[in-house]
């Protein structure tokens, strides 16, 4: 995972009741400090999302990074760990598999539209009558859709190049070239190139660019300006960062976070409390 923030609180996942009276159980909390959940699995499907921060989750050899406006669906029985930034509204909803009319076999990013988020907040109430709850649950099943952005970073899992991945997870701004890494590891740049292709399906440069995009999501969600994020991630100038972000995400940082454009200083601050209409 990414470098653990100072003051992170590590928790165990709360056990769910064996029998749930509803198809969807929804709740939320606001961690005061960065919070990490140890690896665990649930007997129900889980949908998690945050407001005013980011959520990262490790599933086997993949890291998912989800920012405001998106959620992460975790199929029942999937072992995963998670981490949320301090002060973020952390929401989760649990779906009874036998009462959910669809199934995602793998973790998948979900578009958290205002309607979907409102419905799930509505279902967190404990005073809903059975008929009202059933109607709301039916609409949730109708509007829940995968996001066009799938935020998965494939980790190599190859001892030849794992030191590179670990170093970049610790410091995404590390600018050492493929040739420099090969010399440090006592191997050839051809071996490093081949290993990255075999393990991740990407070249070293593409994989590092994807990793930096994940880190950018976390930094931008925390309210950092584009110029600051560009410097932290090792780009020579903000325009280079914006171009790299666009190559990975298909849009500029400003457009992704609901701003007017992708120029430095124009990324909406997701922690300001302003919600999309």
mmCIF file of C-alpha atoms in Angstrom:
data_model
loop_
_atom_site.group_PDB
_atom_site.id
_atom_site.type_symbol
_atom_site.label_atom_id
_atom_site.label_comp_id
_atom_site.label_asym_id
_atom_site.label_seq_id
_atom_site.Cartn_x
_atom_site.Cartn_y
_atom_site.Cartn_z
ATOM 1 C CA UNK A 1 0.000 0.000 0.000
ATOM 2 C CA UNK A 2 0.933 3.667 -0.012
ATOM 3 C CA UNK A 3 3.052 5.047 2.780
ATOM 4 C CA UNK A 4 0.947 5.058 5.951
ATOM 5 C CA UNK A 5 0.144 8.549 7.195
ATOM 6 C CA UNK A 6 1.372 9.552 10.638
ATOM 7 C CA UNK A 7 -1.278 9.015 13.292
ATOM 8 C CA UNK A 8 -3.185 6.367 11.315
ATOM 9 C CA UNK A 9 -5.583 4.310 13.408
ATOM 10 C CA UNK A 10 -5.765 0.632 12.436
ATOM 11 C CA UNK A 11 -9.117 -1.045 13.035
ATOM 12 C CA UNK A 12 -10.723 -4.410 12.526
ATOM 13 C CA UNK A 13 -13.871 -4.580 10.444
ATOM 14 C CA UNK A 14 -17.088 -4.725 12.461
ATOM 15 C CA UNK A 15 -18.788 -8.128 12.228
ATOM 16 C CA UNK A 16 -22.163 -8.095 10.498
ATOM 17 C CA UNK A 17 -25.206 -9.892 11.933
ATOM 18 C CA UNK A 18 -25.787 -13.368 10.528
ATOM 19 C CA UNK A 19 -29.301 -12.536 9.345
ATOM 20 C CA UNK A 20 -30.145 -9.077 8.015
ATOM 21 C CA UNK A 21 -33.772 -7.946 7.942
ATOM 22 C CA UNK A 22 -33.152 -5.820 4.838
ATOM 23 C CA UNK A 23 -31.592 -6.286 1.400
ATOM 24 C CA UNK A 24 -29.380 -3.207 1.952
ATOM 25 C CA UNK A 25 -27.789 -2.084 5.213
ATOM 26 C CA UNK A 26 -26.343 1.436 4.949
ATOM 27 C CA UNK A 27 -24.296 3.519 7.388
ATOM 28 C CA UNK A 28 -21.610 6.200 7.579
ATOM 29 C CA UNK A 29 -18.955 7.584 9.897
ATOM 30 C CA UNK A 30 -16.410 10.409 9.939
ATOM 31 C CA UNK A 31 -12.980 9.208 11.117
ATOM 32 C CA UNK A 32 -11.143 11.971 12.973
ATOM 33 C CA UNK A 33 -7.752 10.556 12.000
ATOM 34 C CA UNK A 34 -6.503 8.588 8.972
ATOM 35 C CA UNK A 35 -8.084 5.171 9.394
ATOM 36 C CA UNK A 36 -7.019 1.783 8.087
ATOM 37 C CA UNK A 37 -8.983 -1.452 8.186
ATOM 38 C CA UNK A 38 -7.016 -4.696 8.419
ATOM 39 C CA UNK A 39 -7.585 -7.305 5.665
ATOM 40 C CA UNK A 40 -11.002 -8.910 6.044
ATOM 41 C CA UNK A 41 -13.979 -10.215 4.066
ATOM 42 C CA UNK A 42 -17.745 -9.857 4.396
ATOM 43 C CA UNK A 43 -20.534 -12.373 3.772
ATOM 44 C CA UNK A 44 -22.355 -9.605 1.872
ATOM 45 C CA UNK A 45 -21.458 -7.423 -1.085
ATOM 46 C CA UNK A 46 -20.105 -4.079 0.071
ATOM 47 C CA UNK A 47 -20.229 -0.649 -1.567
ATOM 48 C CA UNK A 48 -17.951 1.984 -0.020
ATOM 49 C CA UNK A 49 -17.531 5.642 -0.904
ATOM 50 C CA UNK A 50 -16.277 8.859 0.667
ATOM 51 C CA UNK A 51 -16.976 12.562 0.621
ATOM 52 C CA UNK A 52 -14.259 15.106 1.267
ATOM 53 C CA UNK A 53 -11.338 12.698 0.888
ATOM 54 C CA UNK A 54 -10.220 9.468 -0.702
ATOM 55 C CA UNK A 55 -10.463 5.759 -0.062
ATOM 56 C CA UNK A 56 -7.815 3.220 -1.025
ATOM 57 C CA UNK A 57 -8.261 -0.526 -0.885
ATOM 58 C CA UNK A 58 -5.824 -3.391 -1.392
ATOM 59 C CA UNK A 59 -7.243 -6.554 -2.976
ATOM 60 C CA UNK A 60 -4.596 -9.235 -3.573
ATOM 61 C CA UNK A 61 -2.118 -7.629 -5.994
ATOM 62 C CA UNK A 62 -4.242 -4.595 -6.877
ATOM 63 C CA UNK A 63 -4.708 -1.194 -5.251
ATOM 64 C CA UNK A 64 -7.938 0.707 -5.856
ATOM 65 C CA UNK A 65 -8.073 4.468 -5.312
ATOM 66 C CA UNK A 66 -11.530 6.021 -5.153
ATOM 67 C CA UNK A 67 -12.235 9.726 -4.828
ATOM 68 C CA UNK A 68 -15.405 11.727 -4.269
ATOM 69 C CA UNK A 69 -18.133 10.984 -6.788
ATOM 70 C CA UNK A 70 -17.156 7.339 -7.093
ATOM 71 C CA UNK A 71 -17.491 4.225 -4.980
ATOM 72 C CA UNK A 72 -15.978 0.745 -4.853
ATOM 73 C CA UNK A 73 -18.064 -2.435 -5.015
ATOM 74 C CA UNK A 74 -16.510 -5.369 -3.176
ATOM 75 C CA UNK A 75 -18.100 -8.765 -3.925
ATOM 76 C CA UNK A 76 -19.020 -10.918 -0.944
ATOM 77 C CA UNK A 77 -16.127 -13.029 0.305
ATOM 78 C CA UNK A 78 -13.408 -10.833 -1.241
ATOM 79 C CA UNK A 79 -10.487 -10.315 1.157
ATOM 80 C CA UNK A 80 -9.528 -6.642 1.218
ATOM 81 C CA UNK A 81 -7.983 -3.963 3.377
ATOM 82 C CA UNK A 82 -8.903 -0.292 3.259
ATOM 83 C CA UNK A 83 -7.733 3.157 4.209
ATOM 84 C CA UNK A 84 -9.627 6.469 4.419
ATOM 85 C CA UNK A 85 -8.197 9.938 4.874
ATOM 86 C CA UNK A 86 -8.872 11.893 8.066
ATOM 87 C CA UNK A 87 -12.114 13.851 8.179
ATOM 88 C CA UNK A 88 -13.629 12.157 5.150
ATOM 89 C CA UNK A 89 -17.232 11.025 5.380
ATOM 90 C CA UNK A 90 -16.880 7.264 5.048
ATOM 91 C CA UNK A 91 -20.015 5.557 3.798
ATOM 92 C CA UNK A 92 -20.659 1.876 3.284
ATOM 93 C CA UNK A 93 -23.650 -0.207 2.290
ATOM 94 C CA UNK A 94 -23.976 -3.979 2.509
ATOM 95 C CA UNK A 95 -26.076 -5.941 0.008
ATOM 96 C CA UNK A 96 -27.520 -9.385 0.730
ATOM 97 C CA UNK A 97 -26.274 -11.527 -2.212
ATOM 98 C CA UNK A 98 -29.457 -13.589 -2.420
ATOM 99 C CA UNK A 99 -31.549 -10.409 -2.688
ATOM 100 C CA UNK A 100 -29.310 -8.451 -5.080
ATOM 101 C CA UNK A 101 -30.481 -8.837 -8.715
ATOM 102 C CA UNK A 102 -27.000 -8.525 -10.230
ATOM 103 C CA UNK A 103 -23.475 -9.670 -9.462
ATOM 104 C CA UNK A 104 -20.029 -8.223 -10.110
ATOM 105 C CA UNK A 105 -17.447 -10.991 -9.846
ATOM 106 C CA UNK A 106 -14.560 -8.583 -9.298
ATOM 107 C CA UNK A 107 -14.177 -5.326 -7.388
ATOM 108 C CA UNK A 108 -15.504 -2.532 -9.564
ATOM 109 C CA UNK A 109 -15.708 1.263 -9.338
ATOM 110 C CA UNK A 110 -19.256 2.604 -9.140
ATOM 111 C CA UNK A 111 -20.556 6.022 -10.176
ATOM 112 C CA UNK A 112 -21.960 7.632 -7.027
ATOM 113 C CA UNK A 113 -24.594 9.877 -8.569
ATOM 114 C CA UNK A 114 -26.410 12.292 -6.227
ATOM 115 C CA UNK A 115 -29.507 10.090 -6.582
ATOM 116 C CA UNK A 116 -27.686 6.893 -5.590
ATOM 117 C CA UNK A 117 -25.927 8.575 -2.655
ATOM 118 C CA UNK A 118 -29.211 10.097 -1.454
ATOM 119 C CA UNK A 119 -31.033 6.774 -1.669
ATOM 120 C CA UNK A 120 -28.369 5.000 0.360
ATOM 121 C CA UNK A 121 -28.391 7.799 2.947
ATOM 122 C CA UNK A 122 -32.177 7.385 3.097
ATOM 123 C CA UNK A 123 -31.750 3.646 3.712
ATOM 124 C CA UNK A 124 -29.481 4.385 6.690
ATOM 125 C CA UNK A 125 -32.580 5.506 8.581
ATOM 126 C CA UNK A 126 -33.933 3.081 11.152
ATOM 127 C CA UNK A 127 -37.534 4.309 11.096
ATOM 128 C CA UNK A 128 -38.458 3.408 7.504
ATOM 129 C CA UNK A 129 -41.550 1.312 6.986
ATOM 130 C CA UNK A 130 -41.033 -1.954 5.127
ATOM 131 C CA UNK A 131 -42.849 -0.796 1.982
ATOM 132 C CA UNK A 132 -40.878 2.464 1.785
ATOM 133 C CA UNK A 133 -37.591 0.621 2.269
ATOM 134 C CA UNK A 134 -38.469 -1.900 -0.435
ATOM 135 C CA UNK A 135 -39.254 0.900 -2.905
ATOM 136 C CA UNK A 136 -35.954 2.679 -2.182
ATOM 137 C CA UNK A 137 -33.976 -0.551 -2.484
ATOM 138 C CA UNK A 138 -35.574 -1.276 -5.861
ATOM 139 C CA UNK A 139 -34.500 2.136 -7.171
ATOM 140 C CA UNK A 140 -30.947 1.588 -5.882
ATOM 141 C CA UNK A 141 -30.749 -1.606 -7.916
ATOM 142 C CA UNK A 142 -31.961 0.313 -10.970
ATOM 143 C CA UNK A 143 -29.492 3.210 -10.781
ATOM 144 C CA UNK A 144 -26.331 1.509 -9.506
ATOM 145 C CA UNK A 145 -23.893 1.439 -12.444
ATOM 146 C CA UNK A 146 -20.138 0.887 -12.941
ATOM 147 C CA UNK A 147 -18.033 4.007 -13.401
ATOM 148 C CA UNK A 148 -16.301 4.783 -16.678
ATOM 149 C CA UNK A 149 -13.156 5.123 -14.552
ATOM 150 C CA UNK A 150 -11.755 1.916 -13.085
ATOM 151 C CA UNK A 151 -9.125 2.878 -10.539
ATOM 152 C CA UNK A 152 -7.049 -0.312 -10.269
ATOM 153 C CA UNK A 153 -3.257 -0.278 -10.000
ATOM 154 C CA UNK A 154 -1.782 -3.716 -10.704
ATOM 155 C CA UNK A 155 1.226 -4.444 -8.479
ATOM 156 C CA UNK A 156 4.012 -6.439 -10.149
ATOM 157 C CA UNK A 157 4.442 -9.286 -7.678
ATOM 158 C CA UNK A 158 7.773 -10.065 -9.349
ATOM 159 C CA UNK A 159 10.890 -10.088 -7.125
ATOM 160 C CA UNK A 160 12.962 -8.708 -10.003
ATOM 161 C CA UNK A 161 11.071 -5.412 -9.975
ATOM 162 C CA UNK A 162 9.216 -5.342 -6.648
ATOM 163 C CA UNK A 163 11.877 -3.003 -5.160
ATOM 164 C CA UNK A 164 10.964 -0.459 -7.852
ATOM 165 C CA UNK A 165 7.258 -0.716 -7.067
ATOM 166 C CA UNK A 166 7.880 -0.411 -3.324
ATOM 167 C CA UNK A 167 10.076 2.657 -3.781
ATOM 168 C CA UNK A 168 7.526 4.382 -6.018
ATOM 169 C CA UNK A 169 4.641 3.592 -3.683
ATOM 170 C CA UNK A 170 6.702 5.199 -0.930
ATOM 171 C CA UNK A 171 7.664 8.177 -3.122
ATOM 172 C CA UNK A 172 5.743 8.533 -6.419
ATOM 173 C CA UNK A 173 7.926 11.528 -7.276
ATOM 174 C CA UNK A 174 11.041 9.350 -7.508
ATOM 175 C CA UNK A 175 12.376 10.273 -10.950
ATOM 176 C CA UNK A 176 14.948 7.547 -11.514
ATOM 177 C CA UNK A 177 14.901 6.268 -15.069
ATOM 178 C CA UNK A 178 14.507 2.672 -16.148
ATOM 179 C CA UNK A 179 18.239 2.519 -16.899
ATOM 180 C CA UNK A 180 19.112 3.879 -13.443
ATOM 181 C CA UNK A 181 16.865 1.320 -11.787
ATOM 182 C CA UNK A 182 18.423 -1.485 -13.806
ATOM 183 C CA UNK A 183 21.917 -0.453 -12.705
ATOM 184 C CA UNK A 184 20.840 -0.217 -9.071
ATOM 185 C CA UNK A 185 19.277 -3.689 -9.187
ATOM 186 C CA UNK A 186 22.243 -5.176 -11.011
ATOM 187 C CA UNK A 187 20.242 -6.209 -14.053
ATOM 188 C CA UNK A 188 19.598 -5.011 -17.592
ATOM 189 C CA UNK A 189 17.023 -2.479 -18.694
ATOM 190 C CA UNK A 190 15.675 -5.136 -21.063
ATOM 191 C CA UNK A 191 14.972 -7.430 -18.098
ATOM 192 C CA UNK A 192 13.176 -4.639 -16.215
ATOM 193 C CA UNK A 193 11.124 -3.777 -19.298
ATOM 194 C CA UNK A 194 10.144 -7.388 -19.906
ATOM 195 C CA UNK A 195 9.280 -7.956 -16.243
ATOM 196 C CA UNK A 196 6.943 -4.945 -16.112
ATOM 197 C CA UNK A 197 5.205 -6.044 -19.319
ATOM 198 C CA UNK A 198 4.739 -9.583 -18.066
ATOM 199 C CA UNK A 199 3.556 -8.613 -14.574
ATOM 200 C CA UNK A 200 1.373 -5.570 -15.268
ATOM 201 C CA UNK A 201 0.767 -5.433 -19.015
ATOM 202 C CA UNK A 202 2.366 -1.973 -19.046
ATOM 203 C CA UNK A 203 5.793 -0.549 -19.692
ATOM 204 C CA UNK A 204 7.729 0.867 -16.748
ATOM 205 C CA UNK A 205 6.910 4.431 -17.844
ATOM 206 C CA UNK A 206 3.191 3.652 -18.262
ATOM 207 C CA UNK A 207 3.005 1.915 -14.886
ATOM 208 C CA UNK A 208 4.697 4.801 -13.090
ATOM 209 C CA UNK A 209 2.369 7.240 -14.838
ATOM 210 C CA UNK A 210 -0.648 5.230 -13.650
ATOM 211 C CA UNK A 211 0.716 5.085 -10.101
ATOM 212 C CA UNK A 212 1.206 8.858 -10.120
ATOM 213 C CA UNK A 213 -2.369 9.358 -11.326
ATOM 214 C CA UNK A 214 -3.601 7.362 -8.314
ATOM 215 C CA UNK A 215 -1.528 9.518 -5.980
ATOM 216 C CA UNK A 216 -2.786 12.634 -7.755
ATOM 217 C CA UNK A 217 -6.369 11.643 -6.975
ATOM 218 C CA UNK A 218 -5.521 11.506 -3.278
ATOM 219 C CA UNK A 219 -3.618 14.803 -3.276
ATOM 220 C CA UNK A 220 -6.207 16.698 -5.308
ATOM 221 C CA UNK A 221 -9.016 15.327 -3.130
ATOM 222 C CA UNK A 222 -7.128 16.662 -0.096
ATOM 223 C CA UNK A 223 -7.336 20.148 -1.600
ATOM 224 C CA UNK A 224 -3.824 20.524 -3.027
ATOM 225 C CA UNK A 225 -3.449 22.780 -6.064
ATOM 226 C CA UNK A 226 -2.394 21.325 -9.407
ATOM 227 C CA UNK A 227 0.970 23.119 -9.211
ATOM 228 C CA UNK A 228 1.711 21.547 -5.827
ATOM 229 C CA UNK A 229 0.670 18.069 -6.978
ATOM 230 C CA UNK A 230 2.818 18.434 -10.079
ATOM 231 C CA UNK A 231 5.890 19.191 -7.947
ATOM 232 C CA UNK A 232 5.218 16.394 -5.462
ATOM 233 C CA UNK A 233 4.883 13.840 -8.259
ATOM 234 C CA UNK A 234 8.125 14.816 -9.969
ATOM 235 C CA UNK A 235 6.823 16.627 -13.046
ATOM 236 C CA UNK A 236 8.913 19.450 -14.458
ATOM 237 C CA UNK A 237 5.890 21.712 -14.914
ATOM 238 C CA UNK A 238 2.123 21.602 -14.295
ATOM 239 C CA UNK A 239 1.317 21.246 -17.994
ATOM 240 C CA UNK A 240 3.293 17.987 -18.084
ATOM 241 C CA UNK A 241 1.317 16.668 -15.122
ATOM 242 C CA UNK A 242 -2.020 17.702 -16.670
ATOM 243 C CA UNK A 243 -1.094 15.957 -19.941
ATOM 244 C CA UNK A 244 -0.058 12.780 -18.100
ATOM 245 C CA UNK A 245 -3.253 12.810 -16.004
ATOM 246 C CA UNK A 246 -5.311 13.198 -19.189
ATOM 247 C CA UNK A 247 -3.552 10.224 -20.809
ATOM 248 C CA UNK A 248 -4.472 8.003 -17.864
ATOM 249 C CA UNK A 249 -7.923 9.340 -16.931
ATOM 250 C CA UNK A 250 -9.114 10.609 -20.295
ATOM 251 C CA UNK A 251 -9.734 14.103 -18.895
ATOM 252 C CA UNK A 252 -7.921 16.907 -17.095
ATOM 253 C CA UNK A 253 -7.727 17.160 -13.286
ATOM 254 C CA UNK A 254 -10.020 20.198 -13.368
ATOM 255 C CA UNK A 255 -12.678 18.449 -15.443
ATOM 256 C CA UNK A 256 -12.429 15.253 -13.375
ATOM 257 C CA UNK A 257 -13.077 17.126 -10.144
ATOM 258 C CA UNK A 258 -15.818 19.295 -11.620
ATOM 259 C CA UNK A 259 -13.750 22.419 -12.317
ATOM 260 C CA UNK A 260 -14.042 24.668 -15.325
ATOM 261 C CA UNK A 261 -10.802 23.576 -16.919
ATOM 262 C CA UNK A 262 -7.550 21.801 -16.257
ATOM 263 C CA UNK A 263 -5.295 24.798 -15.708
ATOM 264 C CA UNK A 264 -3.298 25.146 -12.492
ATOM 265 C CA UNK A 265 -5.356 26.538 -9.641
ATOM 266 C CA UNK A 266 -8.707 25.574 -11.157
ATOM 267 C CA UNK A 267 -9.329 22.206 -9.515
ATOM 268 C CA UNK A 268 -12.398 22.331 -7.288
ATOM 269 C CA UNK A 269 -11.488 21.650 -3.680
ATOM 270 C CA UNK A 270 -13.513 18.531 -2.821
ATOM 271 C CA UNK A 271 -13.198 19.208 0.904
ATOM 272 C CA UNK A 272 -14.928 22.588 0.641
ATOM 273 C CA UNK A 273 -18.344 21.044 1.270
ATOM 274 C CA UNK A 274 -19.700 22.130 -2.112
ATOM 275 C CA UNK A 275 -21.603 19.243 -3.674
ATOM 276 C CA UNK A 276 -22.416 18.696 -7.332
ATOM 277 C CA UNK A 277 -25.965 19.630 -8.222
#
